[in-house]
Amino acid sequence: MTWIDLAVDTGTVNGKYWIFALGMKVMLGAFFFEKGGI
């Protein structure tokens, strides 16, 4: 688990931006996967 995951998980506890946070993680994951960054 990276510090980004920790920050996102901390934000999701509030339940305010969990959909946005999930979307960002998915999009960033797809972006780096396409770039071969993972």
Coordinates of N, CA and C in Angstrom, one line a residue:
M1 N 0.9 -1.2 0.0 CA 0.0 0.0 0.0 C 0.9 1.2 0.0
T2 N 0.6 2.1 -0.9 CA 1.4 3.4 -1.1 C 0.8 4.5 -0.3
W3 N 1.5 5.6 -0.2 CA 0.9 6.8 0.6 C -0.3 7.3 -0.2
I4 N -0.4 7.1 -1.5 CA -1.6 7.5 -2.2 C -2.8 6.7 -1.8
D5 N -2.6 5.4 -1.7 CA -3.7 4.6 -1.2 C -4.1 5.0 0.2
L6 N -3.2 5.3 1.0 CA -3.5 5.7 2.4 C -4.3 7.0 2.4
A7 N -3.9 7.9 1.6 CA -4.6 9.2 1.5 C -6.0 9.0 0.9
V8 N -6.1 8.2 -0.1 CA -7.4 7.9 -0.7 C -8.3 7.2 0.3
D9 N -7.8 6.2 1.0 CA -8.5 5.4 2.0 C -9.0 6.3 3.1
T10 N -8.1 7.3 3.5 CA -8.5 8.2 4.6 C -9.6 9.1 4.1
G11 N -9.6 9.5 2.9 CA -10.7 10.3 2.3 C -12.0 9.5 2.2
T12 N -11.9 8.2 1.9 CA -13.1 7.5 1.7 C -13.8 7.2 3.0
V13 N -13.1 7.3 4.1 CA -13.7 7.1 5.4 C -14.8 8.1 5.6
N14 N -14.6 9.3 5.1 CA -15.6 10.4 5.2 C -16.8 10.1 4.4
G15 N -16.6 9.4 3.3 CA -17.7 9.0 2.5 C -18.2 10.1 1.6
K16 N -17.5 11.2 1.5 CA -17.9 12.3 0.7 C -17.4 12.2 -0.7
Y17 N -16.2 11.8 -0.9 CA -15.6 11.7 -2.3 C -15.2 10.3 -2.7
W18 N -15.8 9.3 -2.1 CA -15.3 8.0 -2.4 C -15.5 7.6 -3.8
I19 N -16.6 8.1 -4.5 CA -16.8 7.7 -5.9 C -15.7 8.4 -6.7
F20 N -15.4 9.7 -6.4 CA -14.4 10.4 -7.1 C -13.0 9.8 -6.9
A21 N -12.7 9.4 -5.7 CA -11.4 8.8 -5.3 C -11.3 7.5 -6.1
L22 N -12.3 6.7 -6.1 CA -12.3 5.4 -6.8 C -12.0 5.6 -8.3
G23 N -12.7 6.6 -8.9 CA -12.6 6.9 -10.3 C -11.1 7.4 -10.6
M24 N -10.6 8.2 -9.7 CA -9.2 8.7 -9.9 C -8.2 7.5 -9.9
K25 N -8.4 6.6 -8.9 CA -7.5 5.5 -8.8 C -7.6 4.6 -10.1
V26 N -8.8 4.4 -10.6 CA -9.0 3.6 -11.8 C -8.3 4.2 -13.0
M27 N -8.6 5.6 -13.2 CA -8.0 6.3 -14.3 C -6.5 6.4 -14.3
L28 N -6.0 6.7 -13.1 CA -4.5 6.7 -12.9 C -3.9 5.4 -13.2
G29 N -4.5 4.3 -12.7 CA -4.0 3.0 -12.9 C -4.0 2.6 -14.4
A30 N -5.1 3.0 -15.1 CA -5.1 2.7 -16.5 C -4.1 3.5 -17.3
F31 N -3.9 4.8 -16.9 CA -2.9 5.6 -17.5 C -1.5 5.1 -17.4
F32 N -1.1 4.7 -16.2 CA 0.2 4.2 -16.0 C 0.4 2.8 -16.6
F33 N -0.7 2.1 -16.7 CA -0.6 0.7 -17.3 C -0.4 0.9 -18.8
E34 N -1.1 1.9 -19.4 CA -0.9 2.1 -20.8 C 0.6 2.6 -21.1
K35 N 1.1 3.4 -20.2 CA 2.4 4.0 -20.3 C 3.5 3.0 -19.9
G36 N 3.1 1.8 -19.4 CA 4.0 0.8 -18.9 C 4.7 1.2 -17.7
G37 N 4.1 2.1 -16.9 CA 4.7 2.6 -15.6 C 4.6 1.6 -14.5
I38 N 3.7 0.6 -14.6 CA 3.5 -0.3 -13.5 C 4.4 -1.5 -13.7

